[in-house]
Coordinates of N, CA and C in Angstrom, one line a residue:
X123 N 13.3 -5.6 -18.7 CA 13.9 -5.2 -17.5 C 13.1 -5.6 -16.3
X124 N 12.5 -7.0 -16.6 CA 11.9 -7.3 -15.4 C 12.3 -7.1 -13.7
X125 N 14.0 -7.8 -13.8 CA 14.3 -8.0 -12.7 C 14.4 -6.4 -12.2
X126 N 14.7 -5.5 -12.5 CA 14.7 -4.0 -12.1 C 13.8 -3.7 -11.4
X127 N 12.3 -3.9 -12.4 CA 10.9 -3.8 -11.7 C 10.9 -4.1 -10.3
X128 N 11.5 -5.2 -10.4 CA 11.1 -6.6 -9.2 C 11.6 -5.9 -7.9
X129 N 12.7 -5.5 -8.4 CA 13.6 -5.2 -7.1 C 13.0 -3.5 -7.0
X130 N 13.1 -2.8 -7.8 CA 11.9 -1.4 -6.9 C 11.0 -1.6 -6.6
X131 N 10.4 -2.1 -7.1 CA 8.8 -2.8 -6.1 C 9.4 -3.2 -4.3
X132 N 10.1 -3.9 -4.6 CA 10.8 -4.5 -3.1 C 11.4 -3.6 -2.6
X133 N 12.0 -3.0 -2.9 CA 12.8 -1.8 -2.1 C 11.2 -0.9 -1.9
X134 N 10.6 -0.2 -2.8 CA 9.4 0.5 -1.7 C 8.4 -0.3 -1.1
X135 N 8.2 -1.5 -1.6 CA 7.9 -2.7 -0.3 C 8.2 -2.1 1.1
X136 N 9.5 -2.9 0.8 CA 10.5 -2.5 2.1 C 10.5 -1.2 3.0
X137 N 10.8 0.4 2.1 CA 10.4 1.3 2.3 C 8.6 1.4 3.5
X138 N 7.8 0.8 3.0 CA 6.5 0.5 3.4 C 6.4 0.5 4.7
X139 N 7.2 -0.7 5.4 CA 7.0 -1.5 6.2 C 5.8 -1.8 6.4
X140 N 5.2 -1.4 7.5 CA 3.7 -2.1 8.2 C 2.6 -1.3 6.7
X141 N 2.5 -0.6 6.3 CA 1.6 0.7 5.4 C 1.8 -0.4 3.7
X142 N 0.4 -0.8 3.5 CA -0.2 -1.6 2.4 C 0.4 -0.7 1.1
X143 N 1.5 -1.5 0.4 CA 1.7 -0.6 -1.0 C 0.4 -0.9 -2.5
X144 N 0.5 -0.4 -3.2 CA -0.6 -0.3 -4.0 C -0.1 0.0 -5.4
X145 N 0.2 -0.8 -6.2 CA 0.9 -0.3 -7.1 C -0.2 -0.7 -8.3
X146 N -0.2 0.9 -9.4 CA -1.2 1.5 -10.2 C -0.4 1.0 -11.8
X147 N -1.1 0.1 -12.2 CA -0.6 -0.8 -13.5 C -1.1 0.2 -14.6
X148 N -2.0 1.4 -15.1 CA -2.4 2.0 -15.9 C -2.8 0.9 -16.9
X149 N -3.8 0.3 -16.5 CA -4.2 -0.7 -17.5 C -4.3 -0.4 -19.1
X150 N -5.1 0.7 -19.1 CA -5.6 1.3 -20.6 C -4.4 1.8 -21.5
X151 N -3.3 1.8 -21.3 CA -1.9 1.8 -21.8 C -1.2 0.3 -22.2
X152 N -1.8 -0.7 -21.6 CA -0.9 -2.2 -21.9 C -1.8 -2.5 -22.4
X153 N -1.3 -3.7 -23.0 CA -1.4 -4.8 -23.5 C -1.8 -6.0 -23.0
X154 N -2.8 -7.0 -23.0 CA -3.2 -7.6 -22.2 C -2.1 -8.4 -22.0
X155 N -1.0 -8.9 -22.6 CA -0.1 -9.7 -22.2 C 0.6 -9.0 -21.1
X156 N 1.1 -7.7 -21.3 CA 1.9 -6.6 -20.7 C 1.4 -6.4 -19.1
X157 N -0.4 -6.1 -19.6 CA -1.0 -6.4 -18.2 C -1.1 -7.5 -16.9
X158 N -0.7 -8.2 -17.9 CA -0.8 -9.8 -17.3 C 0.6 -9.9 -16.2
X159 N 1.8 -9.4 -17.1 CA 3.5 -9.6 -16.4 C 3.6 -8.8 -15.6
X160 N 2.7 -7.2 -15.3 CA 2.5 -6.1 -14.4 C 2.0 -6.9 -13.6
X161 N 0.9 -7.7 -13.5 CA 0.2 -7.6 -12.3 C 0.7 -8.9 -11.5
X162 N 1.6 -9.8 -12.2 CA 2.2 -10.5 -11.5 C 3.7 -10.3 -10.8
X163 N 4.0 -9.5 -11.9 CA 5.4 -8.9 -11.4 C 5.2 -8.1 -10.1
X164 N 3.8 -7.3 -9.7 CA 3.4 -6.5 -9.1 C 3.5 -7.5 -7.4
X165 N 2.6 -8.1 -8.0 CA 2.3 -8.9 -6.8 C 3.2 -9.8 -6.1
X166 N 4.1 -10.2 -7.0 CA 5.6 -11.4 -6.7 C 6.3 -10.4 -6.0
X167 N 6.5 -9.0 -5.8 CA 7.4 -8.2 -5.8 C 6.8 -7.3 -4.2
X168 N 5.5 -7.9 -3.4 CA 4.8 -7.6 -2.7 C 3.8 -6.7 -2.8
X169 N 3.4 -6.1 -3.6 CA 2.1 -5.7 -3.5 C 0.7 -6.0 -2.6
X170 N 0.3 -4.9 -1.8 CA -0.7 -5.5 -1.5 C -2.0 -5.0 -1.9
X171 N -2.2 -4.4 -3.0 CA -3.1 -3.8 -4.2 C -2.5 -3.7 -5.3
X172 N -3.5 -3.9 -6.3 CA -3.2 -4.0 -7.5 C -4.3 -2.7 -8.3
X173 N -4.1 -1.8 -9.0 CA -5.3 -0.6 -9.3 C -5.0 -0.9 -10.5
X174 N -6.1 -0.4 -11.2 CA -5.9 -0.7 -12.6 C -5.9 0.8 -13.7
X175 N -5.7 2.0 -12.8 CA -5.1 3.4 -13.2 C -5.4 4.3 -12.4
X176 N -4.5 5.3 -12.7 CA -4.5 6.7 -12.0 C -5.5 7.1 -12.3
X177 N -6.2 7.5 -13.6 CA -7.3 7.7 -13.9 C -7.0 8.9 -14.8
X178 N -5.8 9.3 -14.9 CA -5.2 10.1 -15.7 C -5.1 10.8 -17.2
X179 N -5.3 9.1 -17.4 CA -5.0 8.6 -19.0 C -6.3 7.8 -19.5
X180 N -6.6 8.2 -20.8 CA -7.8 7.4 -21.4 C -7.0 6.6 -22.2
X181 N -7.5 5.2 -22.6 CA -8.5 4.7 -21.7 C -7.9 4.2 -20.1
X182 N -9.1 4.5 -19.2 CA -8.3 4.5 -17.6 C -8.9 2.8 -17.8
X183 N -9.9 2.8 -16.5 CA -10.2 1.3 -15.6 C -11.0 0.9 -16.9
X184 N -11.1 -0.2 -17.5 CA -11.7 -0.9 -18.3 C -12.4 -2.3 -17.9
X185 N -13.5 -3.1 -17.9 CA -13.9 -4.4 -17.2 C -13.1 -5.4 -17.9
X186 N -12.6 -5.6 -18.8 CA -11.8 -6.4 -19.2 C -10.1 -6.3 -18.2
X187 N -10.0 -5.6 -18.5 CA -8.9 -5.5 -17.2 C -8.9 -5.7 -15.8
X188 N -10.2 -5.2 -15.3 CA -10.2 -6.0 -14.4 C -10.6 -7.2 -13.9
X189 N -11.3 -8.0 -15.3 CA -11.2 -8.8 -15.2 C -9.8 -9.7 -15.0
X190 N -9.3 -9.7 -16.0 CA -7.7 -10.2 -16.6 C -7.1 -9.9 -15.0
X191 N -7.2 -8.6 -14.0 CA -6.2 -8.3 -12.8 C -6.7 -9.1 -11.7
X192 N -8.3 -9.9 -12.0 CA -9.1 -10.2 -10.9 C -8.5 -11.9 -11.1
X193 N -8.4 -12.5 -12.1 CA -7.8 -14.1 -12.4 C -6.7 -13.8 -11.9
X194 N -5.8 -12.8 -11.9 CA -4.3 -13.2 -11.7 C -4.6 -13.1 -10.3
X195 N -5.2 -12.4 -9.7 CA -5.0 -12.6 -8.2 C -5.8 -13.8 -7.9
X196 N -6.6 -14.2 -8.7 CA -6.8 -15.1 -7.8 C -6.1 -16.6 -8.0
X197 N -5.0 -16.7 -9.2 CA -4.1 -17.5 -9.6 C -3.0 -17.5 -8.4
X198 N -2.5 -16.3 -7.8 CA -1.8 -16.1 -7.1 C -2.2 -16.6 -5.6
X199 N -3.4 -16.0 -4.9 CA -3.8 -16.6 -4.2 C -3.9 -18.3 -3.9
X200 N -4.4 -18.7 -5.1 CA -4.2 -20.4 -4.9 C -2.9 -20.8 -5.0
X201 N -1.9 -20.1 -5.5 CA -0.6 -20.6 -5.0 C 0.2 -20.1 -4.2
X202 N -0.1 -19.4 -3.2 CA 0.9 -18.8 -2.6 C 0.2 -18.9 -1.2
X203 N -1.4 -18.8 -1.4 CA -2.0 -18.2 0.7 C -1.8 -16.7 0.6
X204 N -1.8 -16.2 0.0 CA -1.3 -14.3 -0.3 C -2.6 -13.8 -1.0
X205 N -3.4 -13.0 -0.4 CA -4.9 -12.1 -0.5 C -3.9 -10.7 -1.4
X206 N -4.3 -10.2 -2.5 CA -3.7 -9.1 -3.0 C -5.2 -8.3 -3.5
X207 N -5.6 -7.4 -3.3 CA -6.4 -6.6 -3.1 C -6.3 -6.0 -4.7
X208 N -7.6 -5.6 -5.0 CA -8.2 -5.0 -6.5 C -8.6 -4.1 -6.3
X209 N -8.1 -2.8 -6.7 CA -8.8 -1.9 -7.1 C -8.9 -1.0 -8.4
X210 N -10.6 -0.8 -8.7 CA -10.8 -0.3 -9.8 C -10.8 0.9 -10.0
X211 N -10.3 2.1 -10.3 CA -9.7 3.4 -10.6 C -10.1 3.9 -12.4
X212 N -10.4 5.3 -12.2 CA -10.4 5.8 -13.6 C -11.5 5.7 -14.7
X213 N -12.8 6.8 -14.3 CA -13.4 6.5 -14.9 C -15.1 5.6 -14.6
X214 N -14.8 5.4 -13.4 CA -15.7 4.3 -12.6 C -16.6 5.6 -11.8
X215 N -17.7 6.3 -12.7 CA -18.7 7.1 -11.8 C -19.9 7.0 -11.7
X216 N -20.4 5.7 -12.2 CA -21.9 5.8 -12.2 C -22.2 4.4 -11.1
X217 N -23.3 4.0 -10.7 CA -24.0 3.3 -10.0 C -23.9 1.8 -10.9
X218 N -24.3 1.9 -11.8 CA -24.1 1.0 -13.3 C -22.2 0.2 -13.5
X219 N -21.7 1.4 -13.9 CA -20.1 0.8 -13.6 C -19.4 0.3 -12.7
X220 N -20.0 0.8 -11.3 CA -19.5 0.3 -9.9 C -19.8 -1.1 -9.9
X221 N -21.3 -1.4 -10.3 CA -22.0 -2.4 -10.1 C -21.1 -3.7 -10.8
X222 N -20.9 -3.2 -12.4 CA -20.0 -4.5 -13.2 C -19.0 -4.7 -12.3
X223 N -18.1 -3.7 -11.7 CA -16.9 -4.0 -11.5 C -17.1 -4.9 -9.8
X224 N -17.6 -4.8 -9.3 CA -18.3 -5.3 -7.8 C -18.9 -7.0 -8.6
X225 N -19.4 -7.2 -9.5 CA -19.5 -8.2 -9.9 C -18.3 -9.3 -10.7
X226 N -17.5 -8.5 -11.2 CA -16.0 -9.2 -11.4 C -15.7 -9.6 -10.3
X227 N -15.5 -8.8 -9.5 CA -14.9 -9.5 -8.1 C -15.7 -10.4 -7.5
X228 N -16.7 -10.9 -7.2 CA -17.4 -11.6 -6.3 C -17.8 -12.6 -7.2
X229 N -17.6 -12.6 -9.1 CA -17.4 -14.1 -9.2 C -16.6 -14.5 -9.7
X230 N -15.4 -13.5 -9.9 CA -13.8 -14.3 -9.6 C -13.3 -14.4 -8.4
X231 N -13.4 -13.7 -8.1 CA -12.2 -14.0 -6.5 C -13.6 -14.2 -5.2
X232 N -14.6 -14.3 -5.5 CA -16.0 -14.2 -4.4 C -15.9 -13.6 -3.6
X233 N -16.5 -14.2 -2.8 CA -17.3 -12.9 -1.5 C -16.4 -12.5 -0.6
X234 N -15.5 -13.3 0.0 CA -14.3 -12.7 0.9 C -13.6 -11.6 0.4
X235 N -13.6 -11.1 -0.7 CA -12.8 -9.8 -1.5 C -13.8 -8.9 -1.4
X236 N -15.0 -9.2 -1.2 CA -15.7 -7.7 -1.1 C -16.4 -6.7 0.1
X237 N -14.9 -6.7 0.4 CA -14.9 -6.1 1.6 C -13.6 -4.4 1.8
X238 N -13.6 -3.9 2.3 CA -12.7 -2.6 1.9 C -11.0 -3.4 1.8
X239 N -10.4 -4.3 3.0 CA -9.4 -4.7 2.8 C -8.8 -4.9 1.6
X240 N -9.8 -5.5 0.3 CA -9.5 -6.3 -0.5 C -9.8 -5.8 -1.4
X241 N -11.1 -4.7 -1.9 CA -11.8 -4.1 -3.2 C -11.9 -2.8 -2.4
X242 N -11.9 -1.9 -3.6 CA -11.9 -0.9 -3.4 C -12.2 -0.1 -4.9
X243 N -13.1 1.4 -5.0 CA -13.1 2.0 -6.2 C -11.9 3.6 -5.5
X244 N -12.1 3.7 -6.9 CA -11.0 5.2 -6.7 C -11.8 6.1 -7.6
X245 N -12.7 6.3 -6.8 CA -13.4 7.6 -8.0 C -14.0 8.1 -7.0
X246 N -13.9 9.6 -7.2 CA -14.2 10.4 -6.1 C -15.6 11.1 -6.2
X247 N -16.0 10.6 -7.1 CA -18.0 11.3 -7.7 C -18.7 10.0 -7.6
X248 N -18.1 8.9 -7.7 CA -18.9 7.8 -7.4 C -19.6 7.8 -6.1
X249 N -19.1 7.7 -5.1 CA -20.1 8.1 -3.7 C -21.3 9.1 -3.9
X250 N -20.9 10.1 -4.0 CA -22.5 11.2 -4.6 C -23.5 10.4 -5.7
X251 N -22.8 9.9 -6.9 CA -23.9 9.3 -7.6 C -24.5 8.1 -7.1
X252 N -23.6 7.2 -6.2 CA -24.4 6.0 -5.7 C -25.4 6.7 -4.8
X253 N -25.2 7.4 -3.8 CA -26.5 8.1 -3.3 C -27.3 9.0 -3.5
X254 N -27.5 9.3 -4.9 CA -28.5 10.2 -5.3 C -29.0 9.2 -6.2
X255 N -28.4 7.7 -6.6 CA -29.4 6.9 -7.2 C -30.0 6.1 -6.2
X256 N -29.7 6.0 -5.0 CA -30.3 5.2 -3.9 C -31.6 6.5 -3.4
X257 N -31.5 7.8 -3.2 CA -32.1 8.8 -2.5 C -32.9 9.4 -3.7
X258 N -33.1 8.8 -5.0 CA -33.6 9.3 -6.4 C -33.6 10.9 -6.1
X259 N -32.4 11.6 -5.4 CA -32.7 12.7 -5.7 C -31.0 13.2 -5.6
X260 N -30.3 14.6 -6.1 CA -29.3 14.8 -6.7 C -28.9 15.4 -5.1
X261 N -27.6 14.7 -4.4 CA -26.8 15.2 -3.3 C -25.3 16.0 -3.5
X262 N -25.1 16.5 -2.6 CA -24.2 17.3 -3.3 C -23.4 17.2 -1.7
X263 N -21.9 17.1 -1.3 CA -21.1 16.9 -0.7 C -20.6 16.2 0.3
X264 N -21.3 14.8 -0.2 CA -20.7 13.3 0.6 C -19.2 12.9 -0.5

């Protein structure tokens, strides 16, 4: 039922107007093929983020996946001029995991993606542990 996809994506596109949509592929649920038709269906369909889970479901954000979400964008990018934005979600709370996933991006899609426009994490304990590994001491409500 691709074409179905295609066209609700566009209609809350549309719904959007100016306000960046973000549509959450639940990576740890597909298939890497599956993954693959999500994120381009995603993106053909206007997306201007691509997350790789709610965080909901195990398994959530995985580095292979974002790998696999970080090629397609940047497949897309070389053929279109269209920046679609990555974000890693689900599971992503240590200093260590942020770090892999910050390095997918900047040697697939490089340095212009790592910036908030374009990359982003979705984990809400990841800020506290990035600065209590920077401050070697334990913070509590940043």
């Amino acid at each position: 039922k691709y074409d179905e996809i295609v066209e609700e994506i566009k209609e809350i596109k549309d719904a959007c107007r100016e306000a960046h949509l973000k549509v959450i592929l639940e990576s740890g649920s597909l298939k890497m093929e599956e993954l693959r038709i999500a994120s381009i269906l995603s993106m053909e369909s206007g997306a201007n983020f691509i997350k790789t889970s709610t965080g909901k479901q195990q398994p959530a954000a995985t580095t292979t996946a974002a790998y696999v979400m970080c090629k397609l964008i940047k497949e897309f990018f070389e053929k279109t001029g269209k920046k679609v934005g990555f974000k890693a979600a689900g599971g992503v709370v240590t200093t260590e995991e942020a770090l892999d996933y910050y390095c997918i991006v900047e040697d697939v899609l490089g340095e212009e993606w790592l910036q908030k426009d374009l990359f982003r994490f979705g984990a809400s304990r990841l800020a506290n542990n990035i600065l209590t590994d920077i401050l070697e001491k334990p913070t509590i409500g940043f």
